[in-house]
Each structure stands twice: as C-alpha cells, then as structure tokens.
Coordinates of C-alpha atoms in Angstrom, one line a residue:
M1 CA -0.1 -0.1 0.0
A2 CA 1.2 3.6 -0.3
R3 CA 1.7 5.1 3.0
E4 CA 3.8 1.5 3.9
Q5 CA 5.9 2.3 0.9
D6 CA 6.8 5.9 1.4
L7 CA 7.2 5.5 5.7
R8 CA 9.3 3.0 4.4
R9 CA 11.6 5.3 1.6
R10 CA 11.7 8.0 4.2
I11 CA 13.0 5.9 7.0
S12 CA 15.8 4.3 4.8
T13 CA 16.5 7.7 4.3
L14 CA 17.2 8.8 7.2
T15 CA 18.8 6.0 7.8
R16 CA 21.8 6.2 5.2
E17 CA 21.6 10.0 5.9
L18 CA 22.5 8.9 9.7
E19 CA 24.8 5.6 9.7
A20 CA 28.2 5.9 11.3
G21 CA 29.1 2.8 9.0
G22 CA 31.4 0.3 9.5
T23 CA 31.4 -2.8 12.3
T24 CA 32.6 -3.6 14.8
G25 CA 36.1 -5.5 13.7
S26 CA 36.2 -7.6 16.6
G27 CA 35.8 -11.6 16.2
F28 CA 33.1 -10.5 18.5
R29 CA 29.2 -11.2 16.5
G30 CA 27.8 -8.3 18.0
P31 CA 26.2 -5.3 17.6
V32 CA 26.4 -2.5 14.2
L33 CA 25.3 0.9 15.5
L34 CA 24.4 3.7 14.7
G35 CA 26.7 7.3 15.6
P36 CA 26.5 10.7 17.1
S37 CA 23.4 12.5 15.1
A38 CA 21.9 16.0 14.8
D39 CA 18.5 14.9 17.6
A40 CA 15.7 16.5 14.8
A41 CA 17.4 13.6 12.5
R42 CA 16.8 10.7 15.2
E43 CA 13.7 11.6 16.7
A44 CA 12.0 11.6 12.9
L45 CA 13.5 8.4 12.5
A46 CA 12.1 7.3 15.6
R47 CA 8.6 9.2 15.0
A48 CA 9.1 6.7 11.0
Q49 CA 9.6 3.6 12.7
E50 CA 7.1 3.8 15.0
A51 CA 4.6 4.5 12.4
Y52 CA 5.4 2.2 10.1
A53 CA 5.5 -0.4 13.4
A54 CA 1.6 0.6 14.1
L55 CA 0.8 0.1 10.4
L56 CA 2.4 -3.2 10.6
L57 CA 0.7 -4.8 13.4
E58 CA -2.5 -3.7 12.1
I59 CA -2.4 -5.2 9.1
R60 CA -0.7 -8.4 10.9
E61 CA -3.7 -8.3 13.4
S62 CA -6.0 -9.2 10.7
Q63 CA -4.5 -11.9 8.6
P64 CA -5.0 -15.7 10.7
R65 CA -2.1 -16.8 10.8
Y66 CA -0.5 -14.0 12.5
A67 CA -3.3 -14.2 15.6
A68 CA -2.2 -18.2 14.9
L69 CA 1.6 -17.8 16.4
V70 CA 1.4 -14.1 18.4
T71 CA -2.2 -14.8 20.8
G72 CA -4.7 -17.5 19.8
D73 CA -7.2 -19.7 22.2
V74 CA -5.2 -22.5 24.7
A75 CA -4.7 -25.4 23.2
P76 CA -7.2 -28.1 24.5
P77 CA -3.8 -30.5 26.6
E78 CA -5.9 -33.7 24.5
Q79 CA -4.4 -32.2 21.1
L80 CA -1.3 -31.8 23.1
M81 CA -1.0 -35.2 24.3
R82 CA -1.1 -36.4 21.0
R83 CA 1.8 -34.7 19.6
L84 CA 4.0 -35.3 22.7
G85 CA 6.6 -38.3 21.5
P86 CA 7.0 -41.2 24.1
D87 CA 10.1 -39.4 25.2
E88 CA 8.7 -35.4 25.2
A89 CA 7.3 -33.6 27.9
L90 CA 6.1 -30.5 27.7
I91 CA 7.4 -27.6 29.5
E92 CA 4.7 -24.5 30.2
Y93 CA 6.2 -21.9 33.3
L94 CA 4.2 -18.9 34.9
V95 CA 6.0 -16.2 36.2
S96 CA 4.4 -13.8 38.8
D97 CA 5.9 -12.0 41.9
S98 CA 4.8 -14.5 44.2
T99 CA 5.4 -17.4 42.7
T100 CA 6.4 -19.9 39.6
V101 CA 4.1 -22.7 37.8
A102 CA 5.3 -25.5 35.6
F103 CA 2.0 -27.0 33.9
V104 CA 4.1 -30.1 32.5
V105 CA 2.8 -32.3 29.8
T106 CA 3.8 -35.9 28.0
A107 CA 1.8 -38.0 25.6
D108 CA -0.1 -39.6 29.5
T109 CA -0.4 -37.0 31.6
L110 CA -0.7 -33.5 33.0
A111 CA 0.4 -32.3 35.4
A112 CA 1.1 -28.2 37.0
L113 CA 3.5 -27.8 40.0
D114 CA 3.7 -24.9 41.7
L115 CA 7.6 -24.4 42.6
N116 CA 7.4 -21.7 45.6
V117 CA 9.4 -18.8 43.6
G118 CA 8.9 -15.7 42.5
H119 CA 9.5 -13.0 39.8
H120 CA 12.4 -11.3 42.3
E121 CA 14.4 -14.7 43.3
L122 CA 13.8 -15.3 39.7
L123 CA 15.7 -11.9 37.7
T124 CA 17.7 -12.0 40.4
L125 CA 19.2 -15.6 39.6
V126 CA 18.8 -15.4 36.1
D127 CA 20.4 -11.5 35.8
F128 CA 23.1 -12.6 37.5
A129 CA 24.7 -16.1 36.1
R130 CA 23.7 -14.0 32.8
G131 CA 26.0 -11.3 33.4
T132 CA 28.6 -14.5 34.8
L133 CA 28.1 -17.1 31.9
T134 CA 29.6 -13.9 29.4
R135 CA 32.2 -13.3 30.9
P136 CA 34.7 -15.5 30.1
R137 CA 37.9 -16.4 31.9
P138 CA 40.8 -18.4 32.2
A139 CA 41.1 -22.0 33.4
G140 CA 42.4 -22.6 36.5
G141 CA 41.7 -20.1 40.2
T142 CA 38.4 -18.9 42.2
V143 CA 35.9 -21.4 41.5
P144 CA 33.4 -20.0 38.6
V145 CA 30.6 -18.0 40.1
W146 CA 28.3 -19.2 37.8
R147 CA 27.9 -22.5 39.0
A148 CA 25.4 -21.0 42.3
P149 CA 22.6 -19.6 40.5
L150 CA 23.0 -22.5 37.5
R151 CA 22.8 -25.5 40.6
Q152 CA 19.5 -22.5 42.3
L153 CA 18.2 -22.5 39.1
Y154 CA 17.7 -25.9 38.5
R155 CA 16.2 -26.2 42.2
D156 CA 14.4 -24.0 41.6
L157 CA 13.2 -24.4 38.3
I158 CA 13.3 -28.6 37.0
T159 CA 14.8 -30.7 40.4
P160 CA 10.2 -30.4 42.2
I161 CA 9.4 -31.6 38.2
E162 CA 11.8 -34.4 38.2
A163 CA 11.5 -35.5 42.0
T164 CA 7.2 -36.2 40.8
G165 CA 8.9 -38.5 38.4
L166 CA 7.0 -37.0 34.4
L167 CA 10.3 -36.8 33.6
A168 CA 11.0 -40.3 34.3
G169 CA 12.0 -41.8 30.5
K170 CA 12.3 -38.5 29.5
R171 CA 15.0 -36.9 26.9
A172 CA 13.7 -34.0 24.4
L173 CA 12.3 -31.0 26.9
L174 CA 9.9 -29.0 25.3
I175 CA 10.1 -25.7 26.9
A176 CA 8.1 -22.1 27.0
P177 CA 9.2 -20.3 29.7
H178 CA 8.1 -16.8 30.9
A179 CA 9.4 -13.7 32.3
E180 CA 12.5 -13.6 32.3
L181 CA 13.4 -17.0 32.5
H182 CA 13.7 -16.4 28.1
Y183 CA 16.7 -15.2 29.1
L184 CA 17.8 -18.6 30.8
P185 CA 20.3 -20.8 29.3
F186 CA 18.2 -23.6 30.0
A187 CA 21.5 -26.3 28.9
A188 CA 23.0 -24.9 31.2
L189 CA 21.6 -25.2 34.4
L190 CA 23.4 -27.3 36.7
A191 CA 22.6 -30.6 38.5
G192 CA 23.4 -31.9 41.9
T193 CA 27.7 -30.8 42.7
A194 CA 29.2 -32.6 40.2
P195 CA 30.5 -29.2 38.7
D196 CA 29.2 -31.0 34.2
Q197 CA 25.7 -32.6 35.2
Y198 CA 24.4 -29.9 33.3
L199 CA 20.9 -29.8 31.9
V200 CA 22.3 -30.3 28.5
S201 CA 23.8 -33.0 29.9
R202 CA 20.4 -35.1 30.5
Y203 CA 18.1 -34.0 28.0
R204 CA 17.9 -32.4 24.1
V205 CA 16.7 -29.3 25.1
T206 CA 13.8 -26.9 22.4
D207 CA 11.8 -23.3 23.4
I208 CA 9.4 -22.9 22.6
P209 CA 6.8 -19.9 22.5
S210 CA 4.1 -21.5 23.6
A211 CA 2.2 -25.3 24.3
T212 CA -0.8 -23.4 22.3
V213 CA 1.8 -22.2 18.7
W214 CA 3.6 -25.7 19.0
L215 CA 0.7 -27.1 18.6
R216 CA 0.8 -25.0 15.5
L217 CA 4.0 -25.7 14.4
R218 CA 3.5 -29.4 14.8
E219 CA 0.9 -29.2 13.1
R220 CA 2.0 -26.8 9.9
A221 CA 5.0 -28.9 9.3
V222 CA 3.9 -32.3 7.6
E223 CA 5.4 -31.3 4.0
P224 CA 9.2 -32.6 3.9
A225 CA 10.9 -28.9 3.7
P226 CA 13.6 -29.0 0.3
P227 CA 17.0 -30.7 0.5
G228 CA 18.2 -28.1 -1.0
V229 CA 20.7 -25.9 2.1
L230 CA 21.3 -21.0 1.5
A231 CA 25.0 -20.4 3.7
L232 CA 25.7 -16.5 3.3
A233 CA 28.6 -15.4 5.5
P234 CA 28.2 -11.7 4.4
H235 CA 31.5 -10.4 6.2
A236 CA 35.0 -12.1 5.2
Q237 CA 37.4 -9.4 7.0
T238 CA 35.6 -8.4 10.1
L239 CA 34.6 -11.8 10.9
P240 CA 37.5 -14.4 9.4
A241 CA 35.6 -17.6 11.1
S242 CA 31.9 -17.1 9.4
V243 CA 33.5 -18.1 6.5
A244 CA 35.5 -21.8 7.1
E245 CA 31.6 -21.6 8.9
V246 CA 29.6 -21.4 5.6
T247 CA 32.9 -23.7 3.3
A248 CA 32.8 -26.2 6.0
I249 CA 29.0 -26.7 5.4
G250 CA 29.3 -26.6 1.9
R251 CA 31.6 -29.8 3.1
I252 CA 29.5 -31.5 4.6
F253 CA 26.2 -31.3 2.5
G254 CA 27.9 -30.9 -0.6
P255 CA 25.8 -30.0 -4.3
Q256 CA 22.8 -29.9 -2.1
A257 CA 24.6 -26.1 -0.2
R258 CA 24.9 -23.0 -2.2
V259 CA 27.5 -21.3 -0.2
L260 CA 28.0 -17.0 -1.2
V261 CA 30.6 -15.6 0.4
G262 CA 31.6 -11.0 0.8
A263 CA 29.4 -9.4 -1.7
A264 CA 27.8 -12.6 -3.1
A265 CA 26.2 -12.8 0.3
S266 CA 23.8 -10.2 -0.6
E267 CA 19.5 -9.2 0.9
P268 CA 19.4 -9.5 -2.7
A269 CA 20.3 -12.8 -2.8
F270 CA 19.0 -14.3 -0.2
R271 CA 15.5 -12.6 -1.4
E272 CA 15.4 -15.1 -4.5
L273 CA 17.6 -18.3 -3.2
A274 CA 15.9 -18.5 0.7
P275 CA 12.3 -19.8 -0.3
A276 CA 13.4 -22.4 -1.6
Q277 CA 15.5 -24.2 0.8
G278 CA 15.5 -26.6 3.7
I279 CA 18.4 -24.6 5.7
V280 CA 19.0 -20.9 6.4
H281 CA 22.4 -20.1 7.6
F282 CA 23.0 -17.2 8.6
A283 CA 27.3 -16.2 9.6
T284 CA 26.9 -12.6 9.8
Y285 CA 26.2 -9.5 12.3
G286 CA 22.7 -9.6 14.7
V287 CA 21.8 -5.9 16.0
L288 CA 18.7 -5.3 18.4
N289 CA 17.1 -2.2 18.0
K290 CA 16.1 -1.4 21.5
D291 CA 14.1 1.0 20.4
N292 CA 11.7 -1.0 17.7
P293 CA 12.5 -4.6 17.6
L294 CA 10.5 -4.9 14.5
F295 CA 13.7 -2.7 13.2
S296 CA 16.1 -5.3 14.6
F297 CA 18.6 -6.8 11.9
V298 CA 20.9 -9.5 10.8
E299 CA 23.2 -7.7 8.0
L300 CA 24.2 -8.9 4.7
T301 CA 25.9 -6.8 1.4
P302 CA 24.1 -3.5 0.4
R303 CA 23.0 -4.4 -3.5
G304 CA 20.7 -1.4 -5.0
A305 CA 17.9 -0.5 -3.4
D306 CA 18.7 -3.3 0.2
D307 CA 20.5 -1.8 2.1
G308 CA 21.0 -5.1 3.3
R309 CA 19.8 -5.5 6.4
L310 CA 17.0 -8.0 6.9
E311 CA 13.9 -6.4 9.8
V312 CA 11.9 -8.5 11.5
H313 CA 9.4 -6.8 9.8
E314 CA 10.5 -8.0 6.5
V315 CA 11.1 -11.7 7.4
F316 CA 7.2 -11.5 9.0
G317 CA 6.8 -10.7 5.3
L318 CA 8.3 -14.0 4.0
T319 CA 7.4 -17.3 2.5
L320 CA 9.8 -19.7 3.6
Q321 CA 10.2 -24.0 3.9
A322 CA 12.6 -24.3 5.4
R323 CA 13.6 -27.3 8.2
L324 CA 15.8 -24.7 9.9
V325 CA 17.5 -20.8 9.8
V326 CA 20.9 -20.4 11.8
L327 CA 21.0 -17.5 12.8
S328 CA 25.0 -17.4 14.5
A329 CA 24.9 -14.3 15.2
C330 CA 24.5 -11.4 18.4
R331 CA 21.9 -11.7 20.4
T332 CA 19.6 -13.1 17.6
A333 CA 17.3 -14.1 20.1
L334 CA 16.0 -11.5 22.1
G335 CA 13.7 -10.2 21.7
S336 CA 12.2 -7.0 24.6
G337 CA 12.4 -6.9 28.4
A338 CA 14.4 -6.3 31.1
F339 CA 17.8 -8.1 29.4
V340 CA 17.8 -6.0 27.0
D341 CA 16.6 -2.9 27.9
V342 CA 13.1 -2.5 25.9
P343 CA 9.5 -2.5 28.0
G344 CA 8.2 -6.2 27.9
G345 CA 5.7 -7.1 27.1
D346 CA 7.1 -8.4 23.5
D347 CA 9.0 -10.9 23.6
W348 CA 7.1 -12.0 20.4
V349 CA 9.1 -9.6 17.9
G350 CA 12.2 -11.0 17.5
L351 CA 14.0 -12.5 14.4
V352 CA 13.3 -15.5 16.2
R353 CA 9.0 -15.6 16.1
A354 CA 9.6 -13.8 13.0
F355 CA 11.0 -16.3 11.1
L356 CA 8.6 -19.4 12.6
Y357 CA 5.3 -16.9 11.4
A358 CA 7.9 -17.0 7.8
G359 CA 7.5 -20.8 7.4
A360 CA 10.6 -22.1 9.0
S361 CA 10.2 -25.8 11.6
N362 CA 12.5 -24.3 13.3
V363 CA 15.1 -21.9 14.6
L364 CA 18.7 -21.7 16.2
A365 CA 19.6 -19.0 17.2
T366 CA 21.9 -17.0 19.9
L367 CA 21.7 -15.4 23.8
W368 CA 24.6 -13.5 24.4
P369 CA 27.1 -12.0 21.9
V370 CA 29.0 -15.7 19.8
E371 CA 33.1 -15.6 20.2
D372 CA 33.5 -16.2 16.5
R373 CA 35.8 -19.1 15.5
A374 CA 33.7 -21.2 18.5
T375 CA 30.7 -20.7 16.7
A376 CA 32.4 -21.9 13.7
Q377 CA 33.5 -25.0 15.6
L378 CA 30.1 -25.2 16.9
M379 CA 28.0 -24.9 14.1
E380 CA 30.7 -27.4 12.1
R381 CA 29.8 -30.5 14.9
F382 CA 26.4 -29.2 14.4
Y383 CA 25.8 -29.5 11.1
T384 CA 27.8 -32.8 10.8
E385 CA 25.1 -33.9 12.8
L386 CA 22.2 -32.7 11.3
G387 CA 24.5 -34.7 8.2
A388 CA 23.7 -37.6 9.8
G389 CA 20.6 -37.9 9.9
R390 CA 20.2 -36.8 13.9
S391 CA 16.4 -33.9 14.4
E392 CA 17.7 -30.6 15.3
S393 CA 17.7 -30.3 18.9
E394 CA 19.3 -34.0 18.3
A395 CA 22.1 -32.1 16.7
L396 CA 22.3 -29.2 19.0
A397 CA 22.6 -30.9 22.2
A398 CA 25.2 -33.4 20.5
A399 CA 27.3 -30.3 19.5
Q400 CA 26.9 -29.0 23.2
R401 CA 28.4 -31.9 24.6
W402 CA 31.3 -31.9 22.7
S403 CA 32.0 -28.2 23.0
L404 CA 31.6 -29.1 27.9
S405 CA 33.8 -32.7 26.1
N406 CA 36.6 -30.3 24.9
P407 CA 37.9 -28.2 27.7
A408 CA 38.7 -24.6 25.8
T409 CA 35.4 -24.3 25.2
A410 CA 34.3 -26.2 28.3
H411 CA 33.5 -22.8 29.1
P412 CA 28.7 -22.5 28.3
F413 CA 29.5 -19.0 27.3
Y414 CA 31.2 -21.1 24.5
W415 CA 27.6 -23.1 23.7
A416 CA 25.4 -22.4 26.2
G417 CA 23.8 -19.4 24.6
F418 CA 22.9 -21.6 21.5
T419 CA 18.9 -21.6 22.2
L420 CA 16.9 -24.1 19.7
S421 CA 12.9 -22.7 19.4
G422 CA 10.0 -24.6 16.4
R423 CA 8.7 -27.9 16.5

C-alpha cells in the first residue's frame, strides 16, 4: 500500500543519513550501532519507525496466520498429549510476583506444579547467571561464580518436576519460558554438585513460544522440507571464521549447498534463493534495535535498493519452507524485555518469532555475543550431526556436549547461548 511504501522510503532515507558505517571489527558477532547525529534527525527516524511498526501491527492482526503465532486460544491438553512423543515432556512456566507455576504435559499426563519461587528471586538469579556466563575467564583460579546460580535455578525450575517422576524416561524437554526465563540458557542449568552435570547432559532442549504455538507449528510441519541449503557469510574480513563456518557447511552437504561469501551474500540473493531452501544459515552480525524491535536485523551485503539489513518486519513478509533457519550471530534470540532494556510484553517481536511466522519449522539463534572461532567449530559439529540424520534438537545437544568435552570450549559461554526454538 502507498502508506507503507512512503514510510519505508522515509526510514531508508533517514537511516542512510544517520548511519555511521563500519562494523565492530572484533572476533565477536556483535551489534553495528548507529553513530552520533543530529537530535532532530534521530527523532524523525524514531517517529517514522513507530508509525511503520503501528501500521505493520494493524496489517498483521488482520491475518489469521499472524494471530495463530502471536495470540491464539489455549490448546486443549488432549491435543498436546497426542502430539508428544513418548520421550518428550512439555513444560510451560508462568511467573508471578509470589510464585512460579510449571504446567507439565507428557503423552499420558498433565500436571500443574507450584515451584515456590517468585519473580524477584528468579530475576536476580537469571541476571547474575547471565552476567557471569557471558564473561569467560581463563581456566584455573577460583571456583566459577556462575555455578551457584545455575545450580539454584535447576533446583527451583527442574528438580521439583523430576521429583514427581514426570520426567522419568524423557530425553527431550520442550520449554515455554515466561518473563525473565526467556533470557535463561536452560541447557546450562547444573544438577547436583558435579561440575559438568548440565541439563543438556540429561536432556535435549527446545524453546517454544507457548504450548499453543508449538502445537500449531507441529501440525503445520507436514510437508517435507526442500533438500537445499543456503549459507551466507557477508563479512569475510571482520568475521574470518564465518567463512570457514559456511565452507564446512558446503563440504558437509555437498551439491545440495549454496555458499555465498562476501559481496555474494547480498540481501537480493537471499530473497531470491531462501524460499526454496530446506536450511538457511546466516553467519554474520545481528543487531538489536532497543527502541523498536521490529527494526532489529541480520546484516547482509547491500545491493541496489536493498540496504543489506534484513529487518524483523521484512522477515514477517517472507514465505519460507525451511526446516531450519540458523542465526549464527549476536543476540538474535532476544526480543524485548528487562535484559535488553526494552519494555516487556513484546517478546514475540524478534527474529526468531518472525522466521517461525515466515514458515520455518525451527530457528537456532543466540542469547549473547558469540565468539567467532568457537561458533564456527560448534556449527560444524552441529551440521555433521544433522547430516548424519539426527533431528535439530539431537544435533544441537550433541554439539553442545562435544563443546563441553573440549577444555578450550567447556565454559558455557561458548555453547549455552545457542537456543533452538520451534517444533
């Protein structure tokens, strides 16, 4: 529509005027930030983005597919139970000021458990755990301070469920977080006193937006995904390990893979090729827009009228058939919320939910800035497992356990930030 086109042109013009250019130039896949500029221009851009976001929401809310992924009625428990495998358990958390309730569904059981831990205690623990996990230190020295909060979080969130016997014989957890739990790397929770008994050592973990959305995703994924693989690494100079990462993908999948590096990894190339791919892999920078999450983006190479920034609102407009989208970038799993300094309540407005809406069955993304070389190694292992016939959750768990077995990457910083969302 004309109004949408006018707003997009306005935003594009203002962004070009304000863009400082360049990248972080470090070995971390981190944000490319807007540089200093005139206050009036910044305010104009913010107003244009807000108007565009409001228009998009108005459009999306009128579409049934959007409503199914964002809101939707509560799924009948019997439908959830029919869709769960015998080794799967679905856990949906509900956090309040005074307590947290875990709704647990298996193929033959439905239960609600009061975990007796409230919002403020969880907020403190999650914030402390994340703050320490994302600052890796050399091996040796004092006992890692992140172990205590990870053990306490396991005791608070997992142990009461295990104590009921509901997880006996289960190998896969489908976890629907709530509030601050969206920012918790569940795979890194520590059981007992052993130094390496992480949750991922016992279970493979998949994040789900909610039980209702998961049910619709599982019901939707009935057609086999195409065999093709598209891997993009636009920043060969500033993220050199990203080239090795996508090259390894090409080697693993052979003629099924299309690997685009540098200038070839452009936004137009992505738009042309991605709809027919079974796997789409981004090895690049991810940028969180704290003021308007609809304008968070994954960075590709600009070409022609495309600015190279694949933004959340643009992803909502795609039609994909992929079984898997991998966002091997910085903090791509985050929507809004306390830990990213954005007003809460809009966690669906993130790249993960956008790609699920666009048709992806699963999205692998990150919770914090990721070290370049370790990411390339973990991704190669992940795709080796996937190519051997494992499911996405099995492949991620195997890759994370492999990282744990290597002293150089055993610290959760290197592997726990990767989260799988979807079916």
